[in-house]
mmCIF file of C-alpha atoms and ligand atoms in Angstrom:
data_model
loop_
_atom_site.group_PDB
_atom_site.id
_atom_site.type_symbol
_atom_site.label_atom_id
_atom_site.label_comp_id
_atom_site.label_asym_id
_atom_site.label_seq_id
_atom_site.Cartn_x
_atom_site.Cartn_y
_atom_site.Cartn_z
ATOM 1 C CA MET A 1 112.726 91.373 118.830
ATOM 2 C CA PHE A 2 112.398 92.088 115.136
ATOM 3 C CA ARG A 3 115.073 93.229 112.777
ATOM 4 C CA ARG A 4 113.575 96.282 111.185
ATOM 5 C CA THR A 5 114.817 96.331 107.630
ATOM 6 C CA GLN A 6 113.978 99.722 106.167
ATOM 7 C CA PRO A 7 110.357 99.757 107.309
ATOM 8 C CA ALA A 8 109.696 103.225 105.902
ATOM 9 C CA ILE A 9 110.690 102.169 102.420
ATOM 10 C CA LEU A 10 108.730 98.990 102.696
ATOM 11 C CA PHE A 11 105.568 100.721 103.811
ATOM 12 C CA SER A 12 105.823 103.258 101.036
ATOM 13 C CA ILE A 13 106.060 100.388 98.565
ATOM 14 C CA ILE A 14 102.964 98.785 99.971
ATOM 15 C CA PHE A 15 100.879 101.902 100.065
ATOM 16 C CA LEU A 16 101.988 102.911 96.608
ATOM 17 C CA SER A 17 100.744 99.549 95.449
ATOM 18 C CA LEU A 18 97.459 100.013 97.217
ATOM 19 C CA SER A 19 96.529 103.541 96.229
ATOM 20 C CA GLY A 20 94.201 103.880 93.304
ATOM 21 C CA ALA A 21 92.575 100.513 93.808
ATOM 22 C CA GLN A 22 89.152 102.072 93.354
ATOM 23 C CA ALA A 23 89.865 103.730 90.019
ATOM 24 C CA HIS A 24 88.732 101.026 87.632
ATOM 25 C CA ASP A 25 85.006 100.723 88.006
ATOM 26 C CA GLY A 26 84.299 100.100 84.318
ATOM 27 C CA ALA A 27 86.498 97.021 83.959
ATOM 28 C CA THR A 28 84.882 93.758 82.846
ATOM 29 C CA GLY A 29 85.844 90.160 82.045
ATOM 30 C CA VAL A 30 89.394 88.991 82.518
ATOM 31 C CA VAL A 31 90.598 92.519 83.324
ATOM 32 C CA LYS A 32 88.103 92.785 86.174
ATOM 33 C CA GLU A 33 89.041 89.294 87.370
ATOM 34 C CA ARG A 34 92.739 90.083 87.615
ATOM 35 C CA MET A 35 92.029 93.405 89.315
ATOM 36 C CA ASP A 36 89.963 91.564 91.904
ATOM 37 C CA LEU A 37 92.840 89.129 92.468
ATOM 38 C CA MET A 38 95.240 92.048 92.810
ATOM 39 C CA LYS A 39 92.860 93.614 95.346
ATOM 40 C CA THR A 40 92.915 90.373 97.318
ATOM 41 C CA ILE A 41 96.712 90.455 97.180
ATOM 42 C CA GLY A 42 96.682 94.106 98.265
ATOM 43 C CA LYS A 43 94.266 93.568 101.133
ATOM 44 C CA ASN A 44 96.228 90.642 102.525
ATOM 45 C CA THR A 45 99.570 92.397 102.108
ATOM 46 C CA LYS A 46 98.210 95.323 104.081
ATOM 47 C CA MET A 47 96.978 92.968 106.791
ATOM 48 C CA VAL A 48 100.258 91.024 107.052
ATOM 49 C CA ALA A 49 102.647 94.007 106.811
ATOM 50 C CA PRO A 50 102.360 95.463 110.330
ATOM 51 C CA ILE A 51 102.583 92.003 111.911
ATOM 52 C CA ALA A 52 105.608 90.976 109.862
ATOM 53 C CA MET A 53 107.269 94.342 110.473
ATOM 54 C CA GLY A 54 106.764 94.082 114.223
ATOM 55 C CA SER A 55 104.455 97.082 114.625
ATOM 56 C CA ALA A 56 101.399 94.954 115.454
ATOM 57 C CA ASP A 57 101.035 92.017 117.814
ATOM 58 C CA MET A 58 102.416 88.739 116.551
ATOM 59 C CA ASP A 59 99.696 86.637 114.983
ATOM 60 C CA LEU A 60 101.223 83.685 113.178
ATOM 61 C CA LYS A 61 97.874 82.369 112.019
ATOM 62 C CA ALA A 62 96.978 85.703 110.397
ATOM 63 C CA VAL A 63 100.346 85.782 108.616
ATOM 64 C CA GLU A 64 99.943 82.211 107.439
ATOM 65 C CA ASP A 65 96.407 82.791 106.171
ATOM 66 C CA GLY A 66 97.233 86.130 104.550
ATOM 67 C CA ALA A 67 100.359 84.848 102.831
ATOM 68 C CA THR A 68 98.502 81.757 101.601
ATOM 69 C CA ALA A 69 95.784 83.976 100.130
ATOM 70 C CA ILE A 70 98.486 86.035 98.352
ATOM 71 C CA GLN A 71 100.117 82.870 97.030
ATOM 72 C CA ASN A 72 96.844 81.501 95.651
ATOM 73 C CA ALA A 73 95.798 84.811 94.094
ATOM 74 C CA ALA A 74 99.218 85.211 92.429
ATOM 75 C CA ILE A 75 98.966 81.735 90.891
ATOM 76 C CA MET A 76 95.478 82.524 89.597
ATOM 77 C CA ALA A 77 96.469 85.993 88.371
ATOM 78 C CA LEU A 78 98.953 84.532 85.926
ATOM 79 C CA GLU A 79 96.024 83.028 84.004
ATOM 80 C CA LYS A 80 94.316 86.411 83.789
ATOM 81 C CA PHE A 81 96.712 88.111 81.404
ATOM 82 C CA PRO A 82 95.828 86.673 77.984
ATOM 83 C CA GLU A 83 97.871 88.275 75.238
ATOM 84 C CA GLY A 84 96.824 91.798 74.384
ATOM 85 C CA SER A 85 94.246 92.132 77.166
ATOM 86 C CA THR A 86 94.582 95.850 77.689
ATOM 87 C CA SER A 87 91.578 98.154 77.930
ATOM 88 C CA GLU A 88 90.902 101.757 78.803
ATOM 89 C CA HIS A 89 90.197 100.645 82.352
ATOM 90 C CA SER A 90 93.318 98.532 82.696
ATOM 91 C CA GLU A 91 96.654 99.657 84.027
ATOM 92 C CA ALA A 92 98.465 96.730 82.439
ATOM 93 C CA LYS A 93 101.234 97.809 80.085
ATOM 94 C CA ALA A 94 101.745 96.239 76.662
ATOM 95 C CA ASN A 95 105.314 95.162 77.516
ATOM 96 C CA ILE A 96 103.765 92.402 79.664
ATOM 97 C CA TRP A 97 103.412 90.399 76.456
ATOM 98 C CA THR A 98 106.691 91.396 74.822
ATOM 99 C CA ASP A 99 108.557 90.587 78.048
ATOM 100 C CA TRP A 100 106.348 87.731 79.242
ATOM 101 C CA ASP A 101 109.199 85.678 80.741
ATOM 102 C CA LYS A 102 110.132 88.494 83.076
ATOM 103 C CA PHE A 103 106.509 89.338 83.922
ATOM 104 C CA SER A 104 105.494 85.741 84.588
ATOM 105 C CA GLY A 105 108.761 85.189 86.482
ATOM 106 C CA LEU A 106 107.891 88.033 88.872
ATOM 107 C CA MET A 107 104.384 86.657 89.410
ATOM 108 C CA LYS A 108 105.773 83.173 90.088
ATOM 109 C CA SER A 109 108.318 84.606 92.447
ATOM 110 C CA LEU A 110 105.535 86.454 94.309
ATOM 111 C CA ALA A 111 103.672 83.154 94.663
ATOM 112 C CA ALA A 112 106.819 81.332 95.823
ATOM 113 C CA ASP A 113 107.836 84.058 98.299
ATOM 114 C CA ALA A 114 104.291 84.227 99.706
ATOM 115 C CA GLY A 115 104.339 80.444 100.071
ATOM 116 C CA ALA A 116 107.660 80.650 101.919
ATOM 117 C CA LEU A 117 106.267 83.341 104.229
ATOM 118 C CA ALA A 118 103.217 81.196 104.997
ATOM 119 C CA GLN A 119 105.448 78.221 105.778
ATOM 120 C CA LEU A 120 107.623 80.241 108.165
ATOM 121 C CA ALA A 121 104.515 81.396 110.023
ATOM 122 C CA LYS A 122 103.251 77.844 110.159
ATOM 123 C CA ASP A 123 106.597 76.690 111.569
ATOM 124 C CA ASP A 124 106.574 79.429 114.265
ATOM 125 C CA GLU A 125 109.692 81.041 112.790
ATOM 126 C CA ASP A 126 108.630 84.515 113.830
ATOM 127 C CA PHE A 127 112.157 85.954 113.678
ATOM 128 C CA GLU A 128 112.282 85.238 109.957
ATOM 129 C CA LEU A 129 109.045 86.963 109.016
ATOM 130 C CA THR A 130 110.401 90.467 108.447
ATOM 131 C CA ASP A 131 112.951 89.400 105.865
ATOM 132 C CA ALA A 132 110.553 87.006 104.176
ATOM 133 C CA PHE A 133 107.899 89.722 103.968
ATOM 134 C CA SER A 134 110.377 92.225 102.512
ATOM 135 C CA LYS A 135 111.445 89.734 99.892
ATOM 136 C CA MET A 136 107.844 89.080 98.933
ATOM 137 C CA ALA A 137 106.931 92.777 98.806
ATOM 138 C CA ASN A 138 109.834 93.558 96.486
ATOM 139 C CA ASN A 139 108.000 91.674 93.751
ATOM 140 C CA CYS A 140 105.117 94.164 93.965
ATOM 141 C CA LYS A 141 107.368 97.129 93.372
ATOM 142 C CA ASN A 142 109.482 95.455 90.706
ATOM 143 C CA CYS A 143 106.489 94.391 88.671
ATOM 144 C CA HIS A 144 104.435 97.565 89.079
ATOM 145 C CA THR A 145 107.403 99.762 88.143
ATOM 146 C CA GLU A 146 107.906 97.977 84.880
ATOM 147 C CA PHE A 147 104.534 96.575 83.889
ATOM 148 C CA ARG A 148 101.837 98.795 85.378
ATOM 149 C CA GLN A 149 100.875 102.278 84.231
ATOM 150 C CA LYS A 150 98.940 104.165 86.889
ATOM 151 C CA LYS A 151 96.022 105.934 85.251
ATOM 152 C CA ASN A 152 94.504 107.962 88.058
HETATM 153 C C1 HEC B 1 104.084 90.131 88.043
HETATM 154 C C2 HEC B 1 103.512 91.451 88.166
HETATM 155 C C3 HEC B 1 102.843 91.922 89.427
HETATM 156 C C4 HEC B 1 103.173 91.618 90.739
HETATM 157 C C5 HEC B 1 104.279 90.716 91.251
HETATM 158 C C6 HEC B 1 102.243 92.359 91.552
HETATM 159 N N1 HEC B 1 101.373 93.070 90.791
HETATM 160 FE FE1 HEC B 1 99.870 94.255 91.439
HETATM 161 N N2 HEC B 1 99.347 94.683 89.506
HETATM 162 C C7 HEC B 1 100.011 94.235 88.382
HETATM 163 C C8 HEC B 1 99.364 94.759 87.187
HETATM 164 C C9 HEC B 1 99.795 94.519 85.734
HETATM 165 C C10 HEC B 1 98.276 95.532 87.629
HETATM 166 C C11 HEC B 1 97.264 96.273 86.753
HETATM 167 C C12 HEC B 1 96.191 95.305 86.271
HETATM 168 C C13 HEC B 1 95.185 95.968 85.347
HETATM 169 O O1 HEC B 1 94.813 97.139 85.618
HETATM 170 O O2 HEC B 1 94.781 95.344 84.352
HETATM 171 C C14 HEC B 1 98.302 95.468 89.110
HETATM 172 C C15 HEC B 1 97.378 96.095 89.940
HETATM 173 C C16 HEC B 1 97.412 96.084 91.316
HETATM 174 C C17 HEC B 1 96.442 96.724 92.165
HETATM 175 C C18 HEC B 1 95.238 97.523 91.712
HETATM 176 C C19 HEC B 1 94.058 96.594 91.511
HETATM 177 C C20 HEC B 1 92.861 97.317 90.915
HETATM 178 O O3 HEC B 1 91.889 97.550 91.606
HETATM 179 O O4 HEC B 1 92.919 97.669 89.741
HETATM 180 C C21 HEC B 1 96.823 96.491 93.470
HETATM 181 C C22 HEC B 1 96.120 96.948 94.743
HETATM 182 C C23 HEC B 1 98.038 95.692 93.428
HETATM 183 N N3 HEC B 1 98.362 95.450 92.110
HETATM 184 C C24 HEC B 1 98.728 95.260 94.554
HETATM 185 C C25 HEC B 1 99.846 94.418 94.506
HETATM 186 C C26 HEC B 1 100.608 94.003 95.688
HETATM 187 C C27 HEC B 1 100.342 94.446 97.118
HETATM 188 C C28 HEC B 1 101.575 93.161 95.218
HETATM 189 C C29 HEC B 1 102.634 92.405 96.000
HETATM 190 C C30 HEC B 1 102.252 91.667 97.186
HETATM 191 C C31 HEC B 1 101.443 93.080 93.767
HETATM 192 N N4 HEC B 1 100.396 93.859 93.386
HETATM 193 C C32 HEC B 1 102.260 92.327 92.958
HETATM 194 C C33 HEC B 1 101.106 93.412 88.360
HETATM 195 C C34 HEC B 1 101.720 92.849 89.478
#
């Protein structure tokens, strides 16, 4: 019943994004706060993925709640990148602040795409979830590729 758009690629994107989440124990302040928001985004993405991809039972409420949590965390995360806030524990790259329009655009697009996914779930549009999830998850890869330096 689902169109399976490149699930292997999609899952590799998600798990790439999720690996290494435990590597930053020394972070404090705004860096810690944005990492925690990213963890919330990661946790909810992992929860929604198998449902949206059709490999777990349909649960529209779980998709709606998970996508809403991603949307809210993405909106909050944008406030957690004050200029120059790198640290030895952070994986944020300095080009975030030289290319802020692109960085903030990707974060806003994550929030918007997560909001759209939540709305589809709310409206019982279960046939649309796979594409909407893929669109949302592309923001993770696009931003991490350009603006995140894995340190572990
Ligand atoms: C607009 C850019 C951007 C988008 C979009 C984005 N991320 Fe991130 N993410 C980052 C940056 C930058 C870091 C590193 C933050 C730091 O270490 O200071 C990060 C870190 C993470 C971490 C590690 C958190 C930790 O413990 O340090 C996870 C997990 C993560 N992102 C998951 C995701 C997932 C899943 C998505 C998509 C649903 C996503 N991200 C979308 C920029 C983004």
